[in-house]
Every structure is written in C-alpha cells, then in structure tokens.
C-alpha cells in the first residue's frame, strides 16, 4: 500500500500544469511537499547514521528546488516542473559542493551524484586539472566493481579534448566533459513505501560518495559566482 501522495499529485500536475489548477489544489500540494520533506529527513538520518552527515545545519526545505519553471527561453510554457527535486549538500540546493540529487517524477525518477551544472567554467577547469593530476585515483573510482555495476558516467561533453590538454593522456576522454554526473533509476513502485525507499536511497548515495568526494576535492576553493 502506498504510504505517500507524491506521485499521485505529480501525475495530476502533469495533466493540469496551470497556475489556476495549482492554486485550486494548494492543500494537495502541501501534502505532497510534506511527504517529500519526510522522505528527505529519513534519507538524511540514514546517511548520518552511516557516518555521512549532509545537513550542514540546514532546514530540510533548504534542499528542495522550486516547482516554478523559467520559461523565458523555452518553447514549453508550462509554469511548473511536474517533479519533486532536491540536492542534499552542506550548502543546501546549490550545485557546488556537489551532493546527492533526488528527482521524483512519474516514470522518470532517479538518484544522482556529481556536478550537473556545466555553466561554471572555473569549476570545469578545476575538475579537469584534478583528473589530469589524479588520473589513477579517478579511474579506480569509476572501475570499482560495485560502483561500475550501478553507474555510468554522464554529462555534457565536447567533441574534442580541449586544446590545453594532451589528447594522448589515458584520461583524455574524461576531459571532454563539461559536467560529470551519475544517475541511478528508480521505479514508481519503489516510491510506494517511503521508509524502505529511504534506506535504499541512502545505500545508493553511499556508493556515490567516493565519486562526489573526488569532485569536491577538485573544487576546493571554488566560490559560486555572485548574482548581479
């Protein structure tokens, strides 16, 4: 038996993606939000118990991304994301330092790790340089059997290795990346029981941790750009 209303609400939002519908269903939205917050608290608790605290003193709401979409440059003018999304990191929802990403969407839910944001050129350079100087460590992380069984490296890539790097390097393929990320798919059925899902999600995130740790070591000293 399903013990939360998250996917039911998101399915309805997908079919009725208007400001009028959202306004008329505020109580349902609040219920779905509350279920998501409880789920995140369970995952954070599981991670903390495993020696991987991620809260950084934040309230759980600080990890959650907004429903509202930026439609200025999109052909899709739907006002809302029909998904529940959060980034668990000591810096909250900010993409750096990298943390654990949760994306709940009917038929397209997944857990993620790494850097999804390719727009930060300084961060990209820092990671590339770290891969060059710590290539064996990087490849060992990606080839570790338990990691390789569950994850495949994804992320926006260039066609060629950037000119400032030697294309003959064993890690040259990874230098084409502008972002470095991994994802683990989640079925709708897995979300029916939030407590069990939280335990499984924490276990998946712990497998991602060496990957995230490597990227965060590369990003030491990086500062998010100030908004103008």
PDB file of C-alpha atoms in Angstrom:
ATOM      1  CA  UNK A   1       0.000   0.000   0.000  1.00  0.00           C
ATOM      2  CA  UNK A   2       1.303   3.443  -0.957  1.00  0.00           C
ATOM      3  CA  UNK A   3       2.135   5.494   2.144  1.00  0.00           C
ATOM      4  CA  UNK A   4       2.514   8.877   0.393  1.00  0.00           C
ATOM      5  CA  UNK A   5       0.745  11.017  -2.204  1.00  0.00           C
ATOM      6  CA  UNK A   6       3.768  12.381  -4.081  1.00  0.00           C
ATOM      7  CA  UNK A   7       3.389  10.581  -7.410  1.00  0.00           C
ATOM      8  CA  UNK A   8      -0.396  10.965  -7.459  1.00  0.00           C
ATOM      9  CA  UNK A   9      -0.013  14.720  -7.066  1.00  0.00           C
ATOM     10  CA  UNK A  10       2.735  14.915  -9.704  1.00  0.00           C
ATOM     11  CA  UNK A  11       0.663  12.899 -12.182  1.00  0.00           C
ATOM     12  CA  UNK A  12      -2.231  15.301 -11.702  1.00  0.00           C
ATOM     13  CA  UNK A  13       0.069  18.321 -12.020  1.00  0.00           C
ATOM     14  CA  UNK A  14       1.474  16.946 -15.284  1.00  0.00           C
ATOM     15  CA  UNK A  15      -2.036  16.706 -16.700  1.00  0.00           C
ATOM     16  CA  UNK A  16      -3.124  20.105 -15.334  1.00  0.00           C
ATOM     17  CA  UNK A  17       0.001  22.268 -15.478  1.00  0.00           C
ATOM     18  CA  UNK A  18      -1.577  25.679 -14.966  1.00  0.00           C
ATOM     19  CA  UNK A  19      -1.433  28.332 -12.269  1.00  0.00           C
ATOM     20  CA  UNK A  20      -5.183  28.049 -11.848  1.00  0.00           C
ATOM     21  CA  UNK A  21      -5.025  24.312 -11.123  1.00  0.00           C
ATOM     22  CA  UNK A  22      -2.125  24.711  -8.721  1.00  0.00           C
ATOM     23  CA  UNK A  23      -3.963  27.469  -6.856  1.00  0.00           C
ATOM     24  CA  UNK A  24      -7.068  25.284  -6.565  1.00  0.00           C
ATOM     25  CA  UNK A  25      -5.025  22.344  -5.227  1.00  0.00           C
ATOM     26  CA  UNK A  26      -2.819  24.057  -2.654  1.00  0.00           C
ATOM     27  CA  UNK A  27      -3.781  21.637   0.097  1.00  0.00           C
ATOM     28  CA  UNK A  28      -2.806  18.645  -2.066  1.00  0.00           C
ATOM     29  CA  UNK A  29       0.469  20.340  -2.960  1.00  0.00           C
ATOM     30  CA  UNK A  30       1.222  20.928   0.730  1.00  0.00           C
ATOM     31  CA  UNK A  31       0.505  17.270   1.474  1.00  0.00           C
ATOM     32  CA  UNK A  32       2.876  16.116  -1.296  1.00  0.00           C
ATOM     33  CA  UNK A  33       5.515  18.583  -0.098  1.00  0.00           C
ATOM     34  CA  UNK A  34       5.186  17.275   3.453  1.00  0.00           C
ATOM     35  CA  UNK A  35       5.627  13.684   2.244  1.00  0.00           C
ATOM     36  CA  UNK A  36       8.748  14.730   0.306  1.00  0.00           C
ATOM     37  CA  UNK A  37      10.189  16.516   3.330  1.00  0.00           C
ATOM     38  CA  UNK A  38       9.612  13.415   5.477  1.00  0.00           C
ATOM     39  CA  UNK A  39      11.335  11.288   2.837  1.00  0.00           C
ATOM     40  CA  UNK A  40      14.351  13.611   2.748  1.00  0.00           C
ATOM     41  CA  UNK A  41      14.570  13.598   6.551  1.00  0.00           C
ATOM     42  CA  UNK A  42      14.618   9.794   6.527  1.00  0.00           C
ATOM     43  CA  UNK A  43      17.393   9.749   3.913  1.00  0.00           C
ATOM     44  CA  UNK A  44      19.423  12.350   5.823  1.00  0.00           C
ATOM     45  CA  UNK A  45      19.007  10.319   9.000  1.00  0.00           C
ATOM     46  CA  UNK A  46      20.174   7.134   7.245  1.00  0.00           C
ATOM     47  CA  UNK A  47      23.211   8.943   5.813  1.00  0.00           C
ATOM     48  CA  UNK A  48      24.090  10.468   9.173  1.00  0.00           C
ATOM     49  CA  UNK A  49      23.847   7.080  10.888  1.00  0.00           C
ATOM     50  CA  UNK A  50      26.286   5.724   8.279  1.00  0.00           C
ATOM     51  CA  UNK A  51      28.803   8.475   9.078  1.00  0.00           C
ATOM     52  CA  UNK A  52      27.896  10.725   6.139  1.00  0.00           C
ATOM     53  CA  UNK A  53      26.101  13.782   7.572  1.00  0.00           C
ATOM     54  CA  UNK A  54      24.802  16.093   4.850  1.00  0.00           C
ATOM     55  CA  UNK A  55      22.509  18.569   6.572  1.00  0.00           C
ATOM     56  CA  UNK A  56      25.107  21.291   7.169  1.00  0.00           C
ATOM     57  CA  UNK A  57      22.741  22.766   9.739  1.00  0.00           C
ATOM     58  CA  UNK A  58      20.096  23.441   7.083  1.00  0.00           C
ATOM     59  CA  UNK A  59      16.373  23.007   7.411  1.00  0.00           C
ATOM     60  CA  UNK A  60      15.090  20.285   5.085  1.00  0.00           C
ATOM     61  CA  UNK A  61      13.314  22.934   2.971  1.00  0.00           C
ATOM     62  CA  UNK A  62      16.723  24.394   2.059  1.00  0.00           C
ATOM     63  CA  UNK A  63      17.469  21.321  -0.083  1.00  0.00           C
ATOM     64  CA  UNK A  64      14.255  21.416  -2.111  1.00  0.00           C
ATOM     65  CA  UNK A  65      14.033  23.047  -5.531  1.00  0.00           C
ATOM     66  CA  UNK A  66      11.052  25.108  -6.551  1.00  0.00           C
ATOM     67  CA  UNK A  67       8.233  23.935  -8.774  1.00  0.00           C
ATOM     68  CA  UNK A  68       8.314  27.132 -10.831  1.00  0.00           C
ATOM     69  CA  UNK A  69       9.949  26.862 -14.256  1.00  0.00           C
ATOM     70  CA  UNK A  70      11.913  29.578 -16.054  1.00  0.00           C
ATOM     71  CA  UNK A  71      10.036  29.678 -19.363  1.00  0.00           C
ATOM     72  CA  UNK A  72      11.718  32.743 -20.888  1.00  0.00           C
ATOM     73  CA  UNK A  73      13.816  30.761 -23.383  1.00  0.00           C
ATOM     74  CA  UNK A  74      11.711  27.614 -23.629  1.00  0.00           C
ATOM     75  CA  UNK A  75       9.095  26.564 -26.173  1.00  0.00           C
ATOM     76  CA  UNK A  76       7.351  24.747 -23.303  1.00  0.00           C
ATOM     77  CA  UNK A  77       5.478  27.429 -21.383  1.00  0.00           C
ATOM     78  CA  UNK A  78       4.177  25.104 -18.654  1.00  0.00           C
ATOM     79  CA  UNK A  79       4.626  27.114 -15.454  1.00  0.00           C
ATOM     80  CA  UNK A  80       5.701  24.233 -13.198  1.00  0.00           C
ATOM     81  CA  UNK A  81       8.087  21.297 -13.040  1.00  0.00           C
ATOM     82  CA  UNK A  82       5.917  18.194 -12.623  1.00  0.00           C
ATOM     83  CA  UNK A  83       8.552  16.747 -10.319  1.00  0.00           C
ATOM     84  CA  UNK A  84       9.897  16.933  -6.788  1.00  0.00           C
ATOM     85  CA  UNK A  85      13.632  17.689  -6.723  1.00  0.00           C
ATOM     86  CA  UNK A  86      16.245  18.171  -4.031  1.00  0.00           C
ATOM     87  CA  UNK A  87      20.026  18.436  -3.722  1.00  0.00           C
ATOM     88  CA  UNK A  88      21.447  17.160  -0.427  1.00  0.00           C
ATOM     89  CA  UNK A  89      24.668  19.022   0.302  1.00  0.00           C
ATOM     90  CA  UNK A  90      26.171  21.011   3.181  1.00  0.00           C
ATOM     91  CA  UNK A  91      25.445  24.073   1.004  1.00  0.00           C
ATOM     92  CA  UNK A  92      21.808  23.144   0.504  1.00  0.00           C
ATOM     93  CA  UNK A  93      20.393  23.173  -3.014  1.00  0.00           C
ATOM     94  CA  UNK A  94      23.433  24.940  -4.516  1.00  0.00           C
ATOM     95  CA  UNK A  95      25.187  22.659  -7.047  1.00  0.00           C
ATOM     96  CA  UNK A  96      28.661  23.140  -5.507  1.00  0.00           C
ATOM     97  CA  UNK A  97      29.878  21.477  -3.372  1.00  0.00           C
ATOM     98  CA  UNK A  98      28.379  18.515  -5.159  1.00  0.00           C
ATOM     99  CA  UNK A  99      25.983  16.372  -3.192  1.00  0.00           C
ATOM    100  CA  UNK A 100      23.206  13.846  -3.711  1.00  0.00           C
ATOM    101  CA  UNK A 101      20.362  14.686  -6.092  1.00  0.00           C
ATOM    102  CA  UNK A 102      16.839  13.295  -5.852  1.00  0.00           C
ATOM    103  CA  UNK A 103      14.424  13.624  -8.752  1.00  0.00           C
ATOM    104  CA  UNK A 104      10.913  12.220  -8.335  1.00  0.00           C
ATOM    105  CA  UNK A 105       8.745  12.214 -11.455  1.00  0.00           C
ATOM    106  CA  UNK A 106       6.228   9.572 -12.546  1.00  0.00           C
ATOM    107  CA  UNK A 107       8.042   7.196 -14.874  1.00  0.00           C
ATOM    108  CA  UNK A 108      11.307   9.165 -14.672  1.00  0.00           C
ATOM    109  CA  UNK A 109      12.600   9.150 -11.092  1.00  0.00           C
ATOM    110  CA  UNK A 110      16.297   8.828 -10.324  1.00  0.00           C
ATOM    111  CA  UNK A 111      19.036   9.427  -7.775  1.00  0.00           C
ATOM    112  CA  UNK A 112      22.042  11.423  -8.900  1.00  0.00           C
ATOM    113  CA  UNK A 113      25.523  12.452  -7.891  1.00  0.00           C
ATOM    114  CA  UNK A 114      28.283  14.683  -9.211  1.00  0.00           C
ATOM    115  CA  UNK A 115      28.247  18.023 -10.986  1.00  0.00           C
ATOM    116  CA  UNK A 116      25.276  18.536 -13.306  1.00  0.00           C
ATOM    117  CA  UNK A 117      25.926  22.258 -13.894  1.00  0.00           C
ATOM    118  CA  UNK A 118      28.195  22.877 -16.897  1.00  0.00           C
ATOM    119  CA  UNK A 119      27.866  26.671 -16.815  1.00  0.00           C
ATOM    120  CA  UNK A 120      30.623  27.220 -14.237  1.00  0.00           C
ATOM    121  CA  UNK A 121      33.790  27.406 -16.364  1.00  0.00           C
ATOM    122  CA  UNK A 122      36.143  27.732 -13.387  1.00  0.00           C
ATOM    123  CA  UNK A 123      34.672  24.603 -11.809  1.00  0.00           C
ATOM    124  CA  UNK A 124      35.044  22.723 -15.078  1.00  0.00           C
ATOM    125  CA  UNK A 125      38.733  23.674 -15.328  1.00  0.00           C
ATOM    126  CA  UNK A 126      39.388  22.719 -11.711  1.00  0.00           C
ATOM    127  CA  UNK A 127      37.908  19.265 -12.217  1.00  0.00           C
ATOM    128  CA  UNK A 128      39.771  18.669 -15.470  1.00  0.00           C
ATOM    129  CA  UNK A 129      43.063  19.638 -13.846  1.00  0.00           C
ATOM    130  CA  UNK A 130      42.383  17.361 -10.889  1.00  0.00           C
ATOM    131  CA  UNK A 131      41.615  14.445 -13.204  1.00  0.00           C
ATOM    132  CA  UNK A 132      44.906  15.032 -15.024  1.00  0.00           C
ATOM    133  CA  UNK A 133      46.915  15.093 -11.792  1.00  0.00           C
ATOM    134  CA  UNK A 134      44.987  12.254 -10.093  1.00  0.00           C
ATOM    135  CA  UNK A 135      44.109  10.083 -13.079  1.00  0.00           C
ATOM    136  CA  UNK A 136      44.731   6.733 -11.411  1.00  0.00           C
ATOM    137  CA  UNK A 137      42.530   7.626  -8.448  1.00  0.00           C
ATOM    138  CA  UNK A 138      39.756   8.830 -10.773  1.00  0.00           C
ATOM    139  CA  UNK A 139      39.812   5.696 -12.900  1.00  0.00           C
ATOM    140  CA  UNK A 140      39.915   3.464  -9.820  1.00  0.00           C
ATOM    141  CA  UNK A 141      36.712   5.093  -8.554  1.00  0.00           C
ATOM    142  CA  UNK A 142      34.915   4.592 -11.863  1.00  0.00           C
ATOM    143  CA  UNK A 143      36.107   0.979 -12.211  1.00  0.00           C
ATOM    144  CA  UNK A 144      35.387  -0.143  -8.656  1.00  0.00           C
ATOM    145  CA  UNK A 145      33.078  -3.168  -9.230  1.00  0.00           C
ATOM    146  CA  UNK A 146      30.159  -2.116  -7.002  1.00  0.00           C
ATOM    147  CA  UNK A 147      30.254   1.385  -8.491  1.00  0.00           C
ATOM    148  CA  UNK A 148      30.587   0.272 -12.113  1.00  0.00           C
ATOM    149  CA  UNK A 149      27.703  -2.187 -11.675  1.00  0.00           C
ATOM    150  CA  UNK A 150      25.272   0.618 -10.871  1.00  0.00           C
ATOM    151  CA  UNK A 151      26.563   3.792 -12.522  1.00  0.00           C
ATOM    152  CA  UNK A 152      27.705   5.091 -15.897  1.00  0.00           C
ATOM    153  CA  UNK A 153      29.386   8.475 -16.215  1.00  0.00           C
ATOM    154  CA  UNK A 154      27.175  11.019 -17.998  1.00  0.00           C
ATOM    155  CA  UNK A 155      27.266  14.757 -18.526  1.00  0.00           C
ATOM    156  CA  UNK A 156      27.536  17.374 -21.248  1.00  0.00           C
ATOM    157  CA  UNK A 157      30.634  16.793 -23.401  1.00  0.00           C
ATOM    158  CA  UNK A 158      32.726  18.460 -26.063  1.00  0.00           C
ATOM    159  CA  UNK A 159      33.516  16.616 -29.302  1.00  0.00           C
ATOM    160  CA  UNK A 160      37.250  17.012 -28.778  1.00  0.00           C
ATOM    161  CA  UNK A 161      39.701  17.230 -25.899  1.00  0.00           C
ATOM    162  CA  UNK A 162      40.272  20.915 -25.028  1.00  0.00           C
ATOM    163  CA  UNK A 163      43.413  22.287 -26.681  1.00  0.00           C
ATOM    164  CA  UNK A 164      45.208  22.962 -23.405  1.00  0.00           C
ATOM    165  CA  UNK A 165      45.281  19.228 -22.579  1.00  0.00           C
ATOM    166  CA  UNK A 166      47.225  16.371 -24.148  1.00  0.00           C
ATOM    167  CA  UNK A 167      44.822  14.175 -26.105  1.00  0.00           C
ATOM    168  CA  UNK A 168      47.197  11.230 -25.608  1.00  0.00           C
ATOM    169  CA  UNK A 169      46.542  11.119 -21.847  1.00  0.00           C
ATOM    170  CA  UNK A 170      44.811   7.969 -20.622  1.00  0.00           C
ATOM    171  CA  UNK A 171      42.125  10.160 -19.042  1.00  0.00           C
ATOM    172  CA  UNK A 172      41.625  12.355 -22.119  1.00  0.00           C
ATOM    173  CA  UNK A 173      38.073  11.112 -22.747  1.00  0.00           C
ATOM    174  CA  UNK A 174      37.016  12.410 -19.335  1.00  0.00           C
ATOM    175  CA  UNK A 175      38.486  15.837 -20.147  1.00  0.00           C
ATOM    176  CA  UNK A 176      35.876  16.317 -22.867  1.00  0.00           C
ATOM    177  CA  UNK A 177      33.233  16.612 -20.167  1.00  0.00           C
ATOM    178  CA  UNK A 178      31.782  19.931 -19.097  1.00  0.00           C
ATOM    179  CA  UNK A 179      29.910  18.202 -16.291  1.00  0.00           C
ATOM    180  CA  UNK A 180      30.471  14.855 -14.583  1.00  0.00           C
ATOM    181  CA  UNK A 181      27.436  13.077 -13.184  1.00  0.00           C
ATOM    182  CA  UNK A 182      25.948   9.674 -12.436  1.00  0.00           C
ATOM    183  CA  UNK A 183      22.337   8.556 -12.154  1.00  0.00           C
ATOM    184  CA  UNK A 184      20.509   5.584 -10.680  1.00  0.00           C
ATOM    185  CA  UNK A 185      16.952   4.949 -11.979  1.00  0.00           C
ATOM    186  CA  UNK A 186      14.069   4.473  -9.557  1.00  0.00           C
ATOM    187  CA  UNK A 187      10.767   2.813 -10.458  1.00  0.00           C
ATOM    188  CA  UNK A 188       7.415   4.219  -9.397  1.00  0.00           C
ATOM    189  CA  UNK A 189       6.807   1.080  -7.346  1.00  0.00           C
ATOM    190  CA  UNK A 190       9.919   1.726  -5.245  1.00  0.00           C
ATOM    191  CA  UNK A 191       8.395   5.008  -4.095  1.00  0.00           C
ATOM    192  CA  UNK A 192       5.276   3.347  -2.707  1.00  0.00           C
ATOM    193  CA  UNK A 193       6.969   2.689   0.636  1.00  0.00           C
ATOM    194  CA  UNK A 194       8.908   5.746   1.713  1.00  0.00           C
ATOM    195  CA  UNK A 195      10.798   4.196   4.628  1.00  0.00           C
ATOM    196  CA  UNK A 196      12.197   1.305   2.571  1.00  0.00           C
ATOM    197  CA  UNK A 197      12.984   3.672  -0.301  1.00  0.00           C
ATOM    198  CA  UNK A 198      14.885   5.987   2.050  1.00  0.00           C
ATOM    199  CA  UNK A 199      17.059   3.085   3.213  1.00  0.00           C
ATOM    200  CA  UNK A 200      17.789   2.029  -0.366  1.00  0.00           C
ATOM    201  CA  UNK A 201      18.441   5.599  -1.492  1.00  0.00           C
ATOM    202  CA  UNK A 202      20.951   6.137   1.306  1.00  0.00           C
ATOM    203  CA  UNK A 203      22.757   2.937   0.296  1.00  0.00           C
ATOM    204  CA  UNK A 204      22.962   4.125  -3.317  1.00  0.00           C
ATOM    205  CA  UNK A 205      24.226   7.541  -2.212  1.00  0.00           C
ATOM    206  CA  UNK A 206      26.941   5.953  -0.087  1.00  0.00           C
ATOM    207  CA  UNK A 207      28.175   4.126  -3.204  1.00  0.00           C
ATOM    208  CA  UNK A 208      28.313   7.506  -4.956  1.00  0.00           C
ATOM    209  CA  UNK A 209      30.288   9.135  -2.155  1.00  0.00           C
ATOM    210  CA  UNK A 210      33.867   8.435  -3.409  1.00  0.00           C
ATOM    211  CA  UNK A 211      32.871   9.948  -6.786  1.00  0.00           C
ATOM    212  CA  UNK A 212      31.465  13.057  -5.109  1.00  0.00           C
ATOM    213  CA  UNK A 213      34.448  13.285  -2.766  1.00  0.00           C
ATOM    214  CA  UNK A 214      36.842  13.324  -5.718  1.00  0.00           C
ATOM    215  CA  UNK A 215      34.950  16.154  -7.397  1.00  0.00           C
ATOM    216  CA  UNK A 216      34.718  18.142  -4.179  1.00  0.00           C
ATOM    217  CA  UNK A 217      38.457  17.766  -3.628  1.00  0.00           C
ATOM    218  CA  UNK A 218      38.931  19.209  -7.110  1.00  0.00           C
ATOM    219  CA  UNK A 219      36.578  22.074  -6.286  1.00  0.00           C
ATOM    220  CA  UNK A 220      38.244  23.159  -3.041  1.00  0.00           C
ATOM    221  CA  UNK A 221      38.438  26.946  -3.059  1.00  0.00           C
ATOM    222  CA  UNK A 222      35.703  27.375  -5.686  1.00  0.00           C
ATOM    223  CA  UNK A 223      33.220  30.162  -4.951  1.00  0.00           C
ATOM    224  CA  UNK A 224      29.797  30.376  -6.514  1.00  0.00           C
ATOM    225  CA  UNK A 225      29.501  33.487  -8.731  1.00  0.00           C
ATOM    226  CA  UNK A 226      27.684  36.367  -7.107  1.00  0.00           C
ATOM    227  CA  UNK A 227      24.417  37.305  -8.710  1.00  0.00           C
ATOM    228  CA  UNK A 228      24.462  40.687 -10.376  1.00  0.00           C
TER     229      UNK A 228
END
